Amino acid sequence: MTGPRVSLSHAGFHVNDMDKMIDFYTNVFGLTVTDRGGDRLVFLCGDPKDHHQLIMIGGRDTEPGSKHYAHMAFRADSMDTLREIHAKASNETDATDIRTMTHGNAWSVYFQDPEGNTAEAFFDTPWYVQQPFLEPYDLNQSDEDIFKYTEELLSKHDTTRPVEEWRQELSEKLGAN
Ligand SMILES: [Fe+2]
């Protein structure tokens, strides 16, 4: 093995309304507050292997919609979990622009949180396809139909291949083979 081996663990961002943002992320993504430093610093997590995956820090001073922060994404363990997050976001009056898009390598649900940040949940597909790739899909279909629909979409792209193959190559490139 050569070089540092890293995996992304957490993101931090500034917020205006701490209580509202905590409610939103605990309700929609099922995160829990793991620690806090008073009212201005809060750690949240949805996976026991990390102390925190999300840090909210008070005192945001950028306008909602300003082009700086892009988005963060949570990996879901099934399409049903995605459906659950989609349903919960749909029940939140403060969530806007909810959309279901596939990147070929993932099925995603995107929406804007109460402060206009883009949030994403996704479930991995078994394929790699060259990025960027973005097509809508229908989360109301059965898992099987979504799979078939996506496979059909990807069959038109010659960079499509099993993600395990692509991971193996990346692993070798990173010196971890
Ligand atoms: Fe993403």
PDB file of N, CA and C in Angstrom, residues 108 144 155:
ATOM      1  N   SER A 108     -30.687   8.767  -6.836  1.00  0.00           N
ATOM      2  CA  SER A 108     -30.629   9.853  -5.854  1.00  0.00           C
ATOM      3  C   SER A 108     -31.971  10.527  -5.643  1.00  0.00           C
ATOM      4  N   GLU A 144     -37.417  -3.556  -9.117  1.00  0.00           N
ATOM      5  CA  GLU A 144     -37.100  -4.305 -10.339  1.00  0.00           C
ATOM      6  C   GLU A 144     -37.279  -3.441 -11.587  1.00  0.00           C
ATOM      7  N   SER A 155     -27.402   1.141 -21.206  1.00  0.00           N
ATOM      8  CA  SER A 155     -26.971   0.311 -22.336  1.00  0.00           C
ATOM      9  C   SER A 155     -26.602   1.173 -23.541  1.00  0.00           C
TER      10      SER A 155
END
